[in-house]
Amino acid sequence: MGGVTDVVRLGATVRRPVRPFTATVQAYLRHLRERGFDAAPEALGVDDQGREVLSFVPGDVPVDPLPDDVTTDAVLLDLARLVRRLHDAAEGWAPPPGAVFGSIPGTPDPPLEPLFEAPELVSHQDYCPGNVVFRDGRPVAFIDFDLARPTTRVADLVNLLHWWAPLRDPVDRAPALADVDVVPRVLAAVEAYGLTAAQRAQVVPVAVRRARNVVHAMRAAADVDPVFRRWWETGTAEEVVRTRDWLAAEAPRLAEALA
Ligand SMILES: Nc1ncnc2c1ncn2[C@@H]1O[C@H](COP(=O)(O)OP(=O)(O)OP(=O)(O)O)[C@@H](O)[C@H]1O
Ligand SMILES: [Mg+2]
């Protein structure tokens, strides 16, 4: 299982290496459960070999490029509603003192262009296809909260839109979405989530900044991490630049539609 993380399944659980942010993520997952959000793995502590234990979520996890059956509008709207439920459950959670959050390796310091002034909640921030579990063609859970950290509703939703609208150059999309105008899909997703007018106005500027940040973050990660270096050298370098440039070109049209 997996690319970055050494994940093994053991019966109804998965075991993953303990990292500096594991305790924070487990506390967060427990909070989500207490607030009634069940579309995420259950945090089950650490096993006798020192590995993190999470419940295994049965279902299918797609890989990029998206298979046709998960490129429908219905799936996108389900995902937007699932993120809304996640946000509503997350709101009000105060990270424990000294909480450590995960990040992409080598994240540049000083930081990238900020996506918000002040965080509103802790959320997932990494809705790539490999982090969503489907059953009967519908999304039922998010997994892999390794990049969960303080963020805003808009910044987190923009990550979902990147992968699933998607906010990507046509050549990087699933075949079924290559010729699709993503503007109506973004509008529908934003409506399914229920963003306010003020939040809608932030979507495009945040997405544009995020896409610029990703170029720097992935390049920095490639310098320090062999997995990211391999990705960088096998297409990621070109892809992140295409995403950034496609989004910059589409930004005016998308912003007008959202206004
Ligand atoms: N709790 C879980 N329930 C079901 N499947 C899981 C769970 N955790 C991990 N998996 C499976 O293992 C894969 C890798 O796990 P995870 O996403 O946590 O690690 P990763 O390092 O991000 O791997 P990748 O780079 O492939 O996303 C997932 O894409 C999924 O197929
Ligand atoms: Mg993952």
Tab-separated table of N, CA and C in Angstrom, residues 39-110:
chain	number	residue	atom	x	y	z
A	39	ALA	N	-16.581	9.777	8.606
A	39	ALA	CA	-15.999	9.553	7.280
A	39	ALA	C	-14.479	9.714	7.317
A	40	ALA	N	-13.871	9.099	8.320
A	40	ALA	CA	-12.413	9.147	8.501
A	40	ALA	C	-12.034	7.923	9.325
A	41	PRO	N	-10.778	7.485	9.256
A	41	PRO	CA	-10.387	6.329	10.075
A	41	PRO	C	-10.494	6.660	11.565
A	42	GLU	N	-10.705	5.599	12.343
A	42	GLU	CA	-10.697	5.757	13.800
A	42	GLU	C	-9.255	5.668	14.294
A	43	ALA	N	-8.897	6.535	15.209
A	43	ALA	CA	-7.547	6.500	15.798
A	43	ALA	C	-7.520	5.443	16.890
A	44	LEU	N	-6.628	4.456	16.748
A	44	LEU	CA	-6.597	3.333	17.687
A	44	LEU	C	-5.254	3.238	18.415
A	45	GLY	N	-4.528	4.337	18.470
A	45	GLY	CA	-3.302	4.367	19.276
A	45	GLY	C	-2.094	3.808	18.559
A	46	VAL	N	-1.210	3.164	19.337
A	46	VAL	CA	0.087	2.690	18.835
A	46	VAL	C	0.214	1.215	19.220
A	47	ASP	N	0.746	0.369	18.309
A	47	ASP	CA	0.858	-1.065	18.632
A	47	ASP	C	2.177	-1.384	19.326
A	48	ASP	N	2.372	-2.687	19.656
A	48	ASP	CA	3.570	-3.033	20.435
A	48	ASP	C	4.853	-2.955	19.615
A	49	GLN	N	4.713	-2.758	18.304
A	49	GLN	CA	5.919	-2.517	17.486
A	49	GLN	C	6.137	-1.021	17.256
A	50	GLY	N	5.388	-0.206	17.965
A	50	GLY	CA	5.591	1.235	17.844
A	50	GLY	C	4.999	1.829	16.586
A	51	ARG	N	3.997	1.156	15.993
A	51	ARG	CA	3.361	1.707	14.789
A	51	ARG	C	2.015	2.315	15.136
A	52	GLU	N	1.643	3.341	14.403
A	52	GLU	CA	0.312	3.933	14.564
A	52	GLU	C	-0.746	2.935	14.079
A	53	VAL	N	-1.853	2.856	14.815
A	53	VAL	CA	-2.954	1.960	14.427
A	53	VAL	C	-4.191	2.798	14.102
A	54	LEU	N	-4.746	2.564	12.908
A	54	LEU	CA	-5.976	3.234	12.486
A	54	LEU	C	-6.933	2.173	11.978
A	55	SER	N	-8.241	2.444	12.034
A	55	SER	CA	-9.178	1.489	11.456
A	55	SER	C	-9.006	1.468	9.937
A	56	PHE	N	-9.127	0.281	9.356
A	56	PHE	CA	-9.129	0.142	7.891
A	56	PHE	C	-10.520	0.514	7.391
A	57	VAL	N	-10.575	1.397	6.408
A	57	VAL	CA	-11.868	1.801	5.831
A	57	VAL	C	-12.096	0.976	4.571
A	58	PRO	N	-13.062	0.057	4.588
A	58	PRO	CA	-13.267	-0.790	3.407
A	58	PRO	C	-13.777	0.025	2.221
A	59	GLY	N	-13.345	-0.359	1.034
A	59	GLY	CA	-13.798	0.337	-0.170
A	59	GLY	C	-12.692	0.394	-1.203
A	60	ASP	N	-12.880	1.243	-2.192
A	60	ASP	CA	-11.913	1.385	-3.283
A	60	ASP	C	-11.280	2.764	-3.214
A	61	VAL	N	-9.966	2.791	-3.394
A	61	VAL	CA	-9.228	4.059	-3.399
A	61	VAL	C	-8.675	4.263	-4.808
A	62	PRO	N	-9.163	5.293	-5.519
A	62	PRO	CA	-8.694	5.480	-6.895
A	62	PRO	C	-7.270	6.034	-6.929
A	63	VAL	N	-6.637	5.907	-8.061
A	63	VAL	CA	-5.347	6.575	-8.247
A	63	VAL	C	-5.493	7.566	-9.391
A	64	ASP	N	-4.639	8.558	-9.412
A	64	ASP	CA	-4.606	9.561	-10.462
A	64	ASP	C	-4.051	8.903	-11.732
A	65	PRO	N	-4.556	9.089	-12.935
A	65	PRO	CA	-5.741	9.867	-13.275
A	65	PRO	C	-7.034	9.173	-12.827
A	66	LEU	N	-8.032	10.001	-12.502
A	66	LEU	CA	-9.288	9.488	-11.981
A	66	LEU	C	-9.968	8.542	-12.972
A	67	PRO	N	-10.423	7.386	-12.491
A	67	PRO	CA	-11.258	6.546	-13.356
A	67	PRO	C	-12.584	7.255	-13.672
A	68	ASP	N	-13.159	6.926	-14.842
A	68	ASP	CA	-14.353	7.640	-15.324
A	68	ASP	C	-15.475	7.727	-14.282
A	69	ASP	N	-15.690	6.635	-13.528
A	69	ASP	CA	-16.875	6.622	-12.657
A	69	ASP	C	-16.754	7.578	-11.472
A	70	VAL	N	-15.564	8.109	-11.209
A	70	VAL	CA	-15.475	9.088	-10.117
A	70	VAL	C	-15.256	10.507	-10.638
A	71	THR	N	-15.509	10.701	-11.952
A	71	THR	CA	-15.381	12.049	-12.512
A	71	THR	C	-16.738	12.724	-12.666
A	72	THR	N	-17.792	12.112	-12.154
A	72	THR	CA	-19.130	12.675	-12.352
A	72	THR	C	-19.354	13.894	-11.463
A	73	ASP	N	-20.345	14.708	-11.857
A	73	ASP	CA	-20.727	15.845	-11.018
A	73	ASP	C	-21.217	15.353	-9.660
A	74	ALA	N	-21.947	14.223	-9.660
A	74	ALA	CA	-22.495	13.719	-8.385
A	74	ALA	C	-21.386	13.433	-7.381
A	75	VAL	N	-20.292	12.849	-7.851
A	75	VAL	CA	-19.169	12.558	-6.952
A	75	VAL	C	-18.557	13.852	-6.431
A	76	LEU	N	-18.374	14.819	-7.322
A	76	LEU	CA	-17.795	16.100	-6.894
A	76	LEU	C	-18.662	16.764	-5.819
A	77	LEU	N	-19.969	16.729	-6.019
A	77	LEU	CA	-20.862	17.361	-5.034
A	77	LEU	C	-20.853	16.596	-3.707
A	78	ASP	N	-20.819	15.271	-3.784
A	78	ASP	CA	-20.683	14.469	-2.555
A	78	ASP	C	-19.418	14.873	-1.790
A	79	LEU	N	-18.326	15.025	-2.540
A	79	LEU	CA	-17.051	15.367	-1.895
A	79	LEU	C	-17.130	16.736	-1.226
A	80	ALA	N	-17.747	17.692	-1.924
A	80	ALA	CA	-17.863	19.039	-1.350
A	80	ALA	C	-18.687	18.997	-0.056
A	81	ARG	N	-19.758	18.201	-0.061
A	81	ARG	CA	-20.589	18.084	1.154
A	81	ARG	C	-19.841	17.365	2.274
A	82	LEU	N	-19.012	16.394	1.894
A	82	LEU	CA	-18.219	15.665	2.894
A	82	LEU	C	-17.189	16.600	3.543
A	83	VAL	N	-16.582	17.458	2.725
A	83	VAL	CA	-15.630	18.432	3.288
A	83	VAL	C	-16.375	19.395	4.216
A	84	ARG	N	-17.583	19.786	3.831
A	84	ARG	CA	-18.372	20.670	4.698
A	84	ARG	C	-18.630	20.019	6.061
A	85	ARG	N	-19.009	18.742	6.024
A	85	ARG	CA	-19.251	18.025	7.292
A	85	ARG	C	-17.969	17.936	8.110
A	86	LEU	N	-16.871	17.682	7.421
A	86	LEU	CA	-15.577	17.610	8.117
A	86	LEU	C	-15.276	18.950	8.797
A	87	HIS	N	-15.455	20.038	8.054
A	87	HIS	CA	-15.171	21.365	8.613
A	87	HIS	C	-16.060	21.663	9.812
A	88	ASP	N	-17.339	21.341	9.682
A	88	ASP	CA	-18.257	21.652	10.783
A	88	ASP	C	-17.901	20.846	12.032
A	89	ALA	N	-17.408	19.604	11.813
A	89	ALA	CA	-16.997	18.788	12.962
A	89	ALA	C	-15.667	19.285	13.543
A	90	ALA	N	-14.800	19.789	12.673
A	90	ALA	CA	-13.448	20.195	13.110
A	90	ALA	C	-13.474	21.507	13.883
A	91	GLU	N	-14.412	22.367	13.526
A	91	GLU	CA	-14.420	23.712	14.091
A	91	GLU	C	-14.475	23.653	15.617
A	92	GLY	N	-13.659	24.465	16.235
A	92	GLY	CA	-13.657	24.495	17.692
A	92	GLY	C	-12.630	23.584	18.322
A	93	TRP	N	-11.970	22.735	17.518
A	93	TRP	CA	-10.934	21.867	18.103
A	93	TRP	C	-9.660	22.673	18.325
A	94	ALA	N	-9.217	22.699	19.572
A	94	ALA	CA	-7.966	23.387	19.864
A	94	ALA	C	-6.860	22.337	19.917
A	95	PRO	N	-5.849	22.437	19.060
A	95	PRO	CA	-4.754	21.466	19.101
A	95	PRO	C	-4.124	21.434	20.492
A	96	PRO	N	-3.671	20.241	20.961
A	96	PRO	CA	-3.045	20.180	22.285
A	96	PRO	C	-1.797	21.056	22.328
A	97	PRO	N	-1.431	21.530	23.523
A	97	PRO	CA	-0.226	22.364	23.625
A	97	PRO	C	0.973	21.632	23.020
A	98	GLY	N	1.779	22.331	22.251
A	98	GLY	CA	2.962	21.720	21.643
A	98	GLY	C	2.649	20.834	20.455
A	99	ALA	N	1.421	20.921	19.944
A	99	ALA	CA	1.033	20.066	18.815
A	99	ALA	C	1.984	20.255	17.634
A	100	VAL	N	2.362	19.132	17.026
A	100	VAL	CA	3.219	19.166	15.840
A	100	VAL	C	2.365	18.775	14.645
A	101	PHE	N	2.465	19.538	13.563
A	101	PHE	CA	1.716	19.221	12.353
A	101	PHE	C	2.661	18.759	11.259
A	102	GLY	N	2.153	17.915	10.366
A	102	GLY	CA	2.955	17.428	9.255
A	102	GLY	C	3.050	18.464	8.154
A	103	SER	N	4.035	18.272	7.272
A	103	SER	CA	4.125	19.139	6.096
A	103	SER	C	4.913	18.390	5.027
A	104	ILE	N	4.866	18.916	3.825
A	104	ILE	CA	5.664	18.356	2.743
A	104	ILE	C	7.135	18.538	3.128
A	105	PRO	N	7.976	17.501	2.935
A	105	PRO	CA	9.370	17.625	3.369
A	105	PRO	C	10.050	18.847	2.748
A	106	GLY	N	10.898	19.497	3.542
A	106	GLY	CA	11.699	20.606	3.019
A	106	GLY	C	10.912	21.862	2.759
A	107	THR	N	9.706	21.969	3.340
A	107	THR	CA	8.890	23.168	3.103
A	107	THR	C	9.710	24.419	3.415
A	108	PRO	N	9.792	25.315	2.433
A	108	PRO	CA	10.723	26.443	2.549
A	108	PRO	C	10.421	27.342	3.746
A	109	ASP	N	11.465	27.835	4.313
A	109	ASP	CA	11.387	28.773	5.419
A	109	ASP	C	12.299	29.931	5.034
A	110	PRO	N	11.890	31.175	4.908
A	110	PRO	CA	10.576	31.717	5.215
A	110	PRO	C	9.472	31.074	4.383
